[in-house]
mmCIF file of C-alpha atoms in Angstrom:
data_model
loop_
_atom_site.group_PDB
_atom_site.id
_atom_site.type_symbol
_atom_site.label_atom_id
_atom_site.label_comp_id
_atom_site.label_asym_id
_atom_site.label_seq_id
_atom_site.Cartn_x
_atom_site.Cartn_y
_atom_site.Cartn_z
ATOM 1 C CA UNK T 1 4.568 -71.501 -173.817
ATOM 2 C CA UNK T 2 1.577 -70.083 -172.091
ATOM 3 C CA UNK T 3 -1.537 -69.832 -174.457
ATOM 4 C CA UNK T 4 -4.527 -66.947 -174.286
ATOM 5 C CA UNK T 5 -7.423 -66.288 -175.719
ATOM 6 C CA UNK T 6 -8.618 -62.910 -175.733
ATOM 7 C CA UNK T 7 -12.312 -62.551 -175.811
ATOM 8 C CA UNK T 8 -13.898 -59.277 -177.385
ATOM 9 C CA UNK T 9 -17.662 -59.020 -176.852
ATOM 10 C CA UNK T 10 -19.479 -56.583 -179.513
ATOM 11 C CA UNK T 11 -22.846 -55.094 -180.015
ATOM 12 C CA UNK T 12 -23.297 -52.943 -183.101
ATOM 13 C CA UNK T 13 -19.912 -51.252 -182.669
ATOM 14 C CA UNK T 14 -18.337 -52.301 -186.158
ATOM 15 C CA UNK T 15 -15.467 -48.904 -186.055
ATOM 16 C CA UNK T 16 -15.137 -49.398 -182.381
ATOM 17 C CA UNK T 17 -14.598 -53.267 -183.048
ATOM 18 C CA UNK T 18 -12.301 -53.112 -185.495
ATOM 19 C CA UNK T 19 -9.905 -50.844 -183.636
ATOM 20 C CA UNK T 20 -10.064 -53.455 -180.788
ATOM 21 C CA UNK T 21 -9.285 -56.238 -182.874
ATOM 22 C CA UNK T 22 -6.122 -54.689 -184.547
ATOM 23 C CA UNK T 23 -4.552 -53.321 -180.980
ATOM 24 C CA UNK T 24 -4.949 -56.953 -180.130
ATOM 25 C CA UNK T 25 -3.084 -57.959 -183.420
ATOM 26 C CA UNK T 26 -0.557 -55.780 -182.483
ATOM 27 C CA UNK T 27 0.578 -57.692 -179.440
ATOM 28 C CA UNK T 28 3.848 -59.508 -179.713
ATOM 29 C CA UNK T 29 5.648 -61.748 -176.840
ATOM 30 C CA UNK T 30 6.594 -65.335 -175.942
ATOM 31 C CA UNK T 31 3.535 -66.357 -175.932
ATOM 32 C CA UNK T 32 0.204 -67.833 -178.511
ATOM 33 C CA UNK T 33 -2.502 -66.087 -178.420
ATOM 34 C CA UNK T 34 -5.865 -65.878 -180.403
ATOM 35 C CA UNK T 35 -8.969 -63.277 -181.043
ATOM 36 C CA UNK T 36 -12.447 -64.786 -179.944
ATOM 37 C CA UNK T 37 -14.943 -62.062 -181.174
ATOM 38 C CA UNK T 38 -18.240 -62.464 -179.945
ATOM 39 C CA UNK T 39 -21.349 -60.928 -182.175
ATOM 40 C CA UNK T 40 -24.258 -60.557 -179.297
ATOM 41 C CA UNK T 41 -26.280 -58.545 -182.427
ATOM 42 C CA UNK T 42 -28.912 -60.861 -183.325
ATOM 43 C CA UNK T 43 -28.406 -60.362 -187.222
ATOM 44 C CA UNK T 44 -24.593 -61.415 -186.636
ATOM 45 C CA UNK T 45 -23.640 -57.736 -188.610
ATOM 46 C CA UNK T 46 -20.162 -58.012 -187.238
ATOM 47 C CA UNK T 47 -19.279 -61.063 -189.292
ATOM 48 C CA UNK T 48 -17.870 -59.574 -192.352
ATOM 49 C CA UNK T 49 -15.337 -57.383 -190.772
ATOM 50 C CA UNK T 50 -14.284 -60.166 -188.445
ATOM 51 C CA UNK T 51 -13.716 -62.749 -191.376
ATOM 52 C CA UNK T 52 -12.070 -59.787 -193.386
ATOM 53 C CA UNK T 53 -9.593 -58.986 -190.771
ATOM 54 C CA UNK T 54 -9.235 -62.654 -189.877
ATOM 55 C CA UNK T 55 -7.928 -63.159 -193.506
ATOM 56 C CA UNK T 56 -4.852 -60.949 -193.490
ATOM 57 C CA UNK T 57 -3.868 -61.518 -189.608
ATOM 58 C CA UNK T 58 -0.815 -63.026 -188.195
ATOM 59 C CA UNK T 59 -2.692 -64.734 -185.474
ATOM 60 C CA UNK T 60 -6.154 -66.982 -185.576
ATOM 61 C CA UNK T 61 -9.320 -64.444 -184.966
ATOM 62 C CA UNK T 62 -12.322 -66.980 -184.592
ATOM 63 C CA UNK T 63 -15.913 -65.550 -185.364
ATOM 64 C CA UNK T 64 -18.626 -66.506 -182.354
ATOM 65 C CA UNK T 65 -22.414 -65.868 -182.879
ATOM 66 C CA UNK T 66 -24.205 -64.994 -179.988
ATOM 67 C CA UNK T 67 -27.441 -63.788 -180.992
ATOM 68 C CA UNK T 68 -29.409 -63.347 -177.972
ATOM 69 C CA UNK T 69 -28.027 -59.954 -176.680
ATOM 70 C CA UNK T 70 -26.854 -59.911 -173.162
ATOM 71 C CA UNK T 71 -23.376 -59.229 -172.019
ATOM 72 C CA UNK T 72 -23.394 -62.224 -169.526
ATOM 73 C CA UNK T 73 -24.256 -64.531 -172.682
ATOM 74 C CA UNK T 74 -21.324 -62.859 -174.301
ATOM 75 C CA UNK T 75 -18.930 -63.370 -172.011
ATOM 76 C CA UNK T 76 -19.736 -67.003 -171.382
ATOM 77 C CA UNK T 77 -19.878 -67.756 -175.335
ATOM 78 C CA UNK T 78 -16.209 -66.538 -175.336
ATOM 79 C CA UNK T 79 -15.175 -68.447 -172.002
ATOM 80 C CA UNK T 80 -17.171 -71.699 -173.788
ATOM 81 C CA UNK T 81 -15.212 -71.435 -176.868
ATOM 82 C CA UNK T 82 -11.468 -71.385 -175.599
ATOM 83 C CA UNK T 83 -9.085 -73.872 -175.095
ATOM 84 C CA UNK T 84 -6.396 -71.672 -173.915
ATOM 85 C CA UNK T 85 -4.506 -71.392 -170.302
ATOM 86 C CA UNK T 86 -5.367 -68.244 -169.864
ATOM 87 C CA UNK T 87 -8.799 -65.606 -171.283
ATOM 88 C CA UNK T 88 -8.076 -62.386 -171.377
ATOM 89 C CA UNK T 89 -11.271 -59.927 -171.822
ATOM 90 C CA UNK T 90 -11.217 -56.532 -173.868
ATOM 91 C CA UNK T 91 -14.453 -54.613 -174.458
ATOM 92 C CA UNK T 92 -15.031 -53.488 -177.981
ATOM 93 C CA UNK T 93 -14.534 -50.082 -177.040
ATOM 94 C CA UNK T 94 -11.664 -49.969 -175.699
ATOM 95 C CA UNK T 95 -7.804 -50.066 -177.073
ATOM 96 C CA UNK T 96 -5.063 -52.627 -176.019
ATOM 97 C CA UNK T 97 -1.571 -50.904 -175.701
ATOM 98 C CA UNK T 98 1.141 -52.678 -177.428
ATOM 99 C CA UNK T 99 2.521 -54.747 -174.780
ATOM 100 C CA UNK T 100 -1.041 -55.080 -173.008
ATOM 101 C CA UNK T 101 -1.090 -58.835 -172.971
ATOM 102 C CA UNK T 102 2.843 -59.209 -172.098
ATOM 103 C CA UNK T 103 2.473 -57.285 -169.014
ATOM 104 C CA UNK T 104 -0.554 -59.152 -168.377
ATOM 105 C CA UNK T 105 1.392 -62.551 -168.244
ATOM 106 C CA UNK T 106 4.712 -61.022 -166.640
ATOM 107 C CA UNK T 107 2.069 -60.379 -163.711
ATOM 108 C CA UNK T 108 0.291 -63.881 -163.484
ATOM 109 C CA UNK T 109 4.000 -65.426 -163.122
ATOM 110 C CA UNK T 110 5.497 -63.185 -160.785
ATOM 111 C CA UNK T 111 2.341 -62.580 -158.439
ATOM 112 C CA UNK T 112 1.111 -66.102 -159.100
ATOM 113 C CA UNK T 113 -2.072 -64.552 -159.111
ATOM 114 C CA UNK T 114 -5.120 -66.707 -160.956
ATOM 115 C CA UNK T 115 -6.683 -63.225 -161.980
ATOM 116 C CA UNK T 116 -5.118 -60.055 -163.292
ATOM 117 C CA UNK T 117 -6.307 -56.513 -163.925
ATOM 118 C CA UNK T 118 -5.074 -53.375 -165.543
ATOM 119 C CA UNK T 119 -5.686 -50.084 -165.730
ATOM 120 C CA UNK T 120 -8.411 -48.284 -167.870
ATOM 121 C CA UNK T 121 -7.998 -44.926 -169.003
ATOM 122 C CA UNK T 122 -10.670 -43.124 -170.698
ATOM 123 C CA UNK T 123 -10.683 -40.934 -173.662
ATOM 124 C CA UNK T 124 -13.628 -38.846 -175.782
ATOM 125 C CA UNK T 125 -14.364 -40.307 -179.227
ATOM 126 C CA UNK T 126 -13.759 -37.651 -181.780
ATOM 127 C CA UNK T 127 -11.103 -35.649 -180.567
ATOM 128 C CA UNK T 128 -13.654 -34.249 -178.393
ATOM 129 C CA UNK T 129 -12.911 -33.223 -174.438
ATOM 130 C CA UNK T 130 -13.676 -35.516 -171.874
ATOM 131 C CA UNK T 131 -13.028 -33.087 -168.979
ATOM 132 C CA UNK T 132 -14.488 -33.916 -164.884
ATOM 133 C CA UNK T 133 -15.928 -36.875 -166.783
ATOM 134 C CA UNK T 134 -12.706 -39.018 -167.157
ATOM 135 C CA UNK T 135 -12.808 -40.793 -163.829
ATOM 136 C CA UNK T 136 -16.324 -42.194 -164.130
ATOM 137 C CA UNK T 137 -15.035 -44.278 -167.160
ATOM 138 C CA UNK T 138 -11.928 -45.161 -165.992
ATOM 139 C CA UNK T 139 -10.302 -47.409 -163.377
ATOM 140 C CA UNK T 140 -6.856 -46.732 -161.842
ATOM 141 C CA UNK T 141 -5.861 -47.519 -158.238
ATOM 142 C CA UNK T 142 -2.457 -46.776 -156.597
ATOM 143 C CA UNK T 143 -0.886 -50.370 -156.682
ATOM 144 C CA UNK T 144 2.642 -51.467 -157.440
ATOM 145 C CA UNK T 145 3.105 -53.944 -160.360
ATOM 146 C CA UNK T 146 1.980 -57.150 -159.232
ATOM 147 C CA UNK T 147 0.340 -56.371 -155.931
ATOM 148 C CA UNK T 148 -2.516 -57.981 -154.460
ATOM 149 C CA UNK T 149 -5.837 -56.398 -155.400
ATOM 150 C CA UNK T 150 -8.175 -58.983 -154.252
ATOM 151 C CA UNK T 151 -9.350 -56.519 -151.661
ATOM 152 C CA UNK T 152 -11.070 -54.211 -154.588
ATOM 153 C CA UNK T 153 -12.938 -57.218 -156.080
ATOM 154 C CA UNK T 154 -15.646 -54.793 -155.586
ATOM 155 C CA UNK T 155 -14.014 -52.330 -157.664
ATOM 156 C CA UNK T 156 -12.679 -54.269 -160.322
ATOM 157 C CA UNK T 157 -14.375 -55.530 -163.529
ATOM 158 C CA UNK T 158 -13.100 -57.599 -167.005
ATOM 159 C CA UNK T 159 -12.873 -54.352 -168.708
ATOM 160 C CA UNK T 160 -8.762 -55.075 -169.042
ATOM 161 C CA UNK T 161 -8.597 -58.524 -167.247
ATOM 162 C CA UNK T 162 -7.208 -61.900 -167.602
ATOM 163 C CA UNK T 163 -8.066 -65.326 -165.709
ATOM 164 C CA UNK T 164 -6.371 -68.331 -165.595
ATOM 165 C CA UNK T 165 -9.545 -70.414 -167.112
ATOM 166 C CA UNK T 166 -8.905 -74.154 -165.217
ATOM 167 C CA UNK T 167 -8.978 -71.941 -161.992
ATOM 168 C CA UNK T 168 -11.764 -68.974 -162.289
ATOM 169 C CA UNK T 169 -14.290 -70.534 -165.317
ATOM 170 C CA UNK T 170 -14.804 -74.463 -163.943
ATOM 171 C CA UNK T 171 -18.374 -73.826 -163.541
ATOM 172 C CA UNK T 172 -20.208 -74.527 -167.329
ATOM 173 C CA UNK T 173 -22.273 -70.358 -167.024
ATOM 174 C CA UNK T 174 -19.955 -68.315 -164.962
ATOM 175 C CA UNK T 175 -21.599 -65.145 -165.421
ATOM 176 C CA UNK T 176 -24.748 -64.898 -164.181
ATOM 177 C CA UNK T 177 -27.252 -64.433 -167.224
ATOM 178 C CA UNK T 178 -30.019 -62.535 -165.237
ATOM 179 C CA UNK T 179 -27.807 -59.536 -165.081
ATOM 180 C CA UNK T 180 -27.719 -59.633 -168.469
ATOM 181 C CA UNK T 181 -28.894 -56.246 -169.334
ATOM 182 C CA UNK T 182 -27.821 -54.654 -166.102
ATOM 183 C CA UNK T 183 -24.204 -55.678 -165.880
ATOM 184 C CA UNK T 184 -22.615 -56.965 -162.044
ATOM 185 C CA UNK T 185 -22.297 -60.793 -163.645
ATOM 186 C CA UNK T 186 -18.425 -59.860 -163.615
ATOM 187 C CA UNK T 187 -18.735 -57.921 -159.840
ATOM 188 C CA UNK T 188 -20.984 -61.496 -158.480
ATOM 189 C CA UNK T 189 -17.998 -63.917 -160.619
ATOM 190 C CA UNK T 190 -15.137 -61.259 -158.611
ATOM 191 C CA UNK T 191 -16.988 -61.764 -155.958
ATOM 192 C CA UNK T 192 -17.336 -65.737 -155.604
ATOM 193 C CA UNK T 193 -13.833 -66.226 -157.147
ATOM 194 C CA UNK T 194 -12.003 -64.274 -154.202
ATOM 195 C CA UNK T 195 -14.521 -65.705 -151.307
ATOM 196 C CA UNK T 196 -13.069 -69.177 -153.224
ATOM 197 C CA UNK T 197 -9.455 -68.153 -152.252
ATOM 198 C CA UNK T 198 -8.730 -67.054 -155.438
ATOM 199 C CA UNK T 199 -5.917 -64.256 -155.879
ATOM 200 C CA UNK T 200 -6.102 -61.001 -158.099
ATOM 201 C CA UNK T 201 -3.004 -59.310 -158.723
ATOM 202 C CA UNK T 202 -2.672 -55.598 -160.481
ATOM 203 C CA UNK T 203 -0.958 -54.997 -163.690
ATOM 204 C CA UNK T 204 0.017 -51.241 -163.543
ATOM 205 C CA UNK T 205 1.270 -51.232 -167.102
ATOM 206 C CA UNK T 206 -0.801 -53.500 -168.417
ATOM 207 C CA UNK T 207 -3.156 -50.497 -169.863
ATOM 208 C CA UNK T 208 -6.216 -49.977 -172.124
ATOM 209 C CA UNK T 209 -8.195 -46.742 -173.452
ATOM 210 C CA UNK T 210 -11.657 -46.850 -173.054
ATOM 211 C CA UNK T 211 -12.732 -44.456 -176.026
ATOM 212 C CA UNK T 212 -16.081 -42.705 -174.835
ATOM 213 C CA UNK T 213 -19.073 -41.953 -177.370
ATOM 214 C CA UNK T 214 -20.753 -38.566 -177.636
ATOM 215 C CA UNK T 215 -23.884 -39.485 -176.358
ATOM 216 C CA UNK T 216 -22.223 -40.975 -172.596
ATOM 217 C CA UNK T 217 -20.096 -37.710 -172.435
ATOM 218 C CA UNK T 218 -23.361 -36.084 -170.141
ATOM 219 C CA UNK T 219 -23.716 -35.767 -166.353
ATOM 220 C CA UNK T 220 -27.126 -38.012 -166.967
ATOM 221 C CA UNK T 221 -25.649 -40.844 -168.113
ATOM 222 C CA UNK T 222 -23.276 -40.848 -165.110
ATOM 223 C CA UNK T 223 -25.798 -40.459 -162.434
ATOM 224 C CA UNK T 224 -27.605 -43.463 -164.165
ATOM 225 C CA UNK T 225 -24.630 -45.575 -164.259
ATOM 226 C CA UNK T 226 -24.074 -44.573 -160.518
ATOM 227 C CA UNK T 227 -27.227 -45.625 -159.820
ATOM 228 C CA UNK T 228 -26.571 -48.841 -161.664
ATOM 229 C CA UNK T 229 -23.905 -49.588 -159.708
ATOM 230 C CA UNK T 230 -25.094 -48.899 -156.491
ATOM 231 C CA UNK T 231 -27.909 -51.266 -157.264
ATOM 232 C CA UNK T 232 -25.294 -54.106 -157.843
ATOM 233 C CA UNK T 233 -23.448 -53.274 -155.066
ATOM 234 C CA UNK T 234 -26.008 -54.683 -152.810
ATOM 235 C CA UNK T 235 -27.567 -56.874 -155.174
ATOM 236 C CA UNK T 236 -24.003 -59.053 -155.374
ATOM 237 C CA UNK T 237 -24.834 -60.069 -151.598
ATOM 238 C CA UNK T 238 -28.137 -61.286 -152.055
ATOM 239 C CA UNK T 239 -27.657 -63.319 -154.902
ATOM 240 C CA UNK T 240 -24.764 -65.070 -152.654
ATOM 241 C CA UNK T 241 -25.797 -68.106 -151.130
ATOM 242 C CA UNK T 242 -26.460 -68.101 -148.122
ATOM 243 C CA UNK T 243 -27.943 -64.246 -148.911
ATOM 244 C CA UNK T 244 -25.696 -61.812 -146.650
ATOM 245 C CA UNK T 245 -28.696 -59.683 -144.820
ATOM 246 C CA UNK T 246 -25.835 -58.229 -142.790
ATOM 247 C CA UNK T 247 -23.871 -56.886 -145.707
ATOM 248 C CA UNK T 248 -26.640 -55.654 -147.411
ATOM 249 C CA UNK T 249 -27.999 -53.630 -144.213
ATOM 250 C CA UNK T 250 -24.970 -52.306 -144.283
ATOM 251 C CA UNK T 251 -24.497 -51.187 -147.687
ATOM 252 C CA UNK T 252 -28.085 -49.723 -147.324
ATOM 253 C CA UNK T 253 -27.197 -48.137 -144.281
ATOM 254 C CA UNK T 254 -23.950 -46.699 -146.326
ATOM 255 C CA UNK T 255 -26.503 -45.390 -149.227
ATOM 256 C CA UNK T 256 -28.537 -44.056 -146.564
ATOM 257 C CA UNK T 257 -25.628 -41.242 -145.014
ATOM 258 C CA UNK T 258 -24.669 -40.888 -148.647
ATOM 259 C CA UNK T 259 -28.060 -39.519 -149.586
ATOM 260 C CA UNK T 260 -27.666 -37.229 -146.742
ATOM 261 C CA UNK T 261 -24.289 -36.218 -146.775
ATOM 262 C CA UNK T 262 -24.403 -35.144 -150.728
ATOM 263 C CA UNK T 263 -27.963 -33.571 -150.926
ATOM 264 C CA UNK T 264 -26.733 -31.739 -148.744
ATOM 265 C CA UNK T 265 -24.142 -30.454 -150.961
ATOM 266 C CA UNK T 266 -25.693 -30.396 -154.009
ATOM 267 C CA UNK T 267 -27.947 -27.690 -152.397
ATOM 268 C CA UNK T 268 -24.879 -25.965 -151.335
ATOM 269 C CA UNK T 269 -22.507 -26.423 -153.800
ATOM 270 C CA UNK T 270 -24.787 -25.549 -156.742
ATOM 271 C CA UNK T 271 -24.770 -21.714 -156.765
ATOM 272 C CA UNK T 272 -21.067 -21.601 -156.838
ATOM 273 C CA UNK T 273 -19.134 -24.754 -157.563
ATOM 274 C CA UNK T 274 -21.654 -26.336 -160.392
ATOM 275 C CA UNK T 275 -18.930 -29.363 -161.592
ATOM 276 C CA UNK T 276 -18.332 -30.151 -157.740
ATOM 277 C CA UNK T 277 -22.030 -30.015 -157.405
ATOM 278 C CA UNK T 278 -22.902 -32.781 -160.034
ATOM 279 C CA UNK T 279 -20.320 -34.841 -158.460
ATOM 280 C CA UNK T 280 -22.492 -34.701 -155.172
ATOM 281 C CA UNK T 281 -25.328 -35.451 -157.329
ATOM 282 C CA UNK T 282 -23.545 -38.810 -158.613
ATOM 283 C CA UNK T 283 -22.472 -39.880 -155.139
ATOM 284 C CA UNK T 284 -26.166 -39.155 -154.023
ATOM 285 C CA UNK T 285 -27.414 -41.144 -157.236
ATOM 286 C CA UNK T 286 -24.909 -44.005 -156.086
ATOM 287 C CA UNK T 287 -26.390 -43.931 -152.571
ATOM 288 C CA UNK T 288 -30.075 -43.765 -154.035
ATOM 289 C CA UNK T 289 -29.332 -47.486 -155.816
ATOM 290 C CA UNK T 290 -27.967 -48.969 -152.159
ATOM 291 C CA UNK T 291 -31.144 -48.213 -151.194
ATOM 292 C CA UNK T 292 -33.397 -48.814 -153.818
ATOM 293 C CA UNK T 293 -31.842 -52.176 -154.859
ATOM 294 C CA UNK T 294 -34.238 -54.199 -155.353
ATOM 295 C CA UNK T 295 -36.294 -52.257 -156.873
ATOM 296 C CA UNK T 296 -36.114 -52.354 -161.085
ATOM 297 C CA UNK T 297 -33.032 -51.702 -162.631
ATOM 298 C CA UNK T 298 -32.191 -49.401 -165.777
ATOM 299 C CA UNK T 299 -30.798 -51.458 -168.405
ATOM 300 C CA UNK T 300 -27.549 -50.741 -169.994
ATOM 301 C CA UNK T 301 -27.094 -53.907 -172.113
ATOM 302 C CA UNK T 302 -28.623 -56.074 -174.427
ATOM 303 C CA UNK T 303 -32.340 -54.463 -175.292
ATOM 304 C CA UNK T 304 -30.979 -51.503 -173.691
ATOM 305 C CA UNK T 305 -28.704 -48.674 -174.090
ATOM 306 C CA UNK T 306 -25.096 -50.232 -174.534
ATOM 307 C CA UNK T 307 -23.144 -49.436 -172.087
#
């Protein structure tokens, strides 16, 4: 019977958490699984309603401290702490459908893949309207149950993933703990995982809701996050060894034409198109961190806002 462990990091999110924990209750199958919640607060405030939901659940939910805050440290407390054949990872913000984890396994078998990934789709907290803000908080990509996806490493993430540990977690840290507060330890583990021959494979039902705060729902915190990623899109090359200079011209180059290409439209499109105009303004703010990559990075984790 295969065996998972699904990891949950959290940082101060008790409501968010506890929704999290009870869609991953609420999976059923052929299969064990068990709830590895990891506290990154460092006055371990998540405790209480871990242990209290632990009490009355039908499967084991195990309590990790992680008190240094960092969502690398997080992620590697969980991988540290399981025994299990496969890890799946769910961010305390987000929502497991009910047959989440079963879709996730139907895919490893039939694909054979050592990684799967699922869609994310993204919804306002509080009833409130998410609007031309939806896609920057979700992922979905036009691939058939079970395809190969190892091709949008890149794009991919372990918001809704699953890994078979022996294969993708052999070294003792896999996620790189100086990206701690910016995020990209996932992209750089995606990254040297498929240049290892390792196989992702898509799980088009295999979905999760991402449930979206108030204060993300702006056009700010978009562009930063843009930036953000643009930054770690280069940034995932020269932390490869040997560094790839050629792939990182490139991407520069890339950021270059993009800074171009949508100041161009901003100017243009903001008189009579504004919504089309702050997309330009994200695609320009995505070009700006190709560019400016190694220069510092805002932080979105740990010390910083939470991502």
């Amino acid at each position: 019977m295969d065996s998972v462990s699904i990891v949950i990091p959290t940082l101060n999110r008790p409501q968010a958490l506890q929704r999290a924990i009870a869609s991953a209750l609420a999976q059923s199958g052929p299969f064990a699984f068990e709830i590895l919640v990891v506290d990154n607060s460092r006055d371990g405030n998540a405790r209480d309603l871990v242990e209290a939901m632990a009490r009355d659940a039908a499967h084991p939910v195990r309590y990790i401290a992680a008190p240094v805050p960092g969502v690398a440290n997080a992620r590697n407390a969980g991988v540290a702490a399981s025994a299990s054949r496969w890890i799946a990872f769910l961010d305390d913000d987000e929502e497991a459908s009910t047959n989440w984890l079963g879709r996730h396994l139907e895919t490893a078998r039939t694909s054979g893949a050592q990684a799967v990934f699922g869609p994310v789709l993204a919804k306002a907290e509080g009833d409130r309207a998410i609007g031309p803000l939806a896609p920057y908080f979700s992922r979905r990509f036009d691939r058939l149950d079970g395809e190969d996806v190892t091709d949008l490493a890149p794009y991919l993430g372990t918001n809704n993933s699953m890994f078979e540990r022996e294969a993708c977690f052999a070294v003792k840290v896999p996620f790189d703990t100086s990206m701690n507060e910016i995020g990209g330890e996932d992209t750089l583990l995606l990254k040297r995982l498929a240049d290892e021959g390792k196989r992702f494979a898509w799980s088009a039902r295999g979905t999760v809701t991402e449930w979206v705060p108030e204060r993300r729902l702006s056009w700010a915190y978009v562009r930063k996050r843009k930036f953000l990623s643009g930054q770690i899109r280069v940034l995932t090359h020269w932390k490869t060894r040997p560094v790839e200079w050629s792939r990182i011209a490139f991407w520069m180059s890339a950021g270059m034409i993009q800074i171009v290409l949508h100041g161009i439209l901003v100017i243009a499109l903001r008189p009579f198109h504004p919504v089309r105009a702050e997309k330009a303004r994200v695609k320009l703010h995505g070009g700006l961190g190709k560019v400016l990559w190694a220069r510092s990075r805002p932080a979105l984790y740990g010390s910083g806002l939470v991502s």
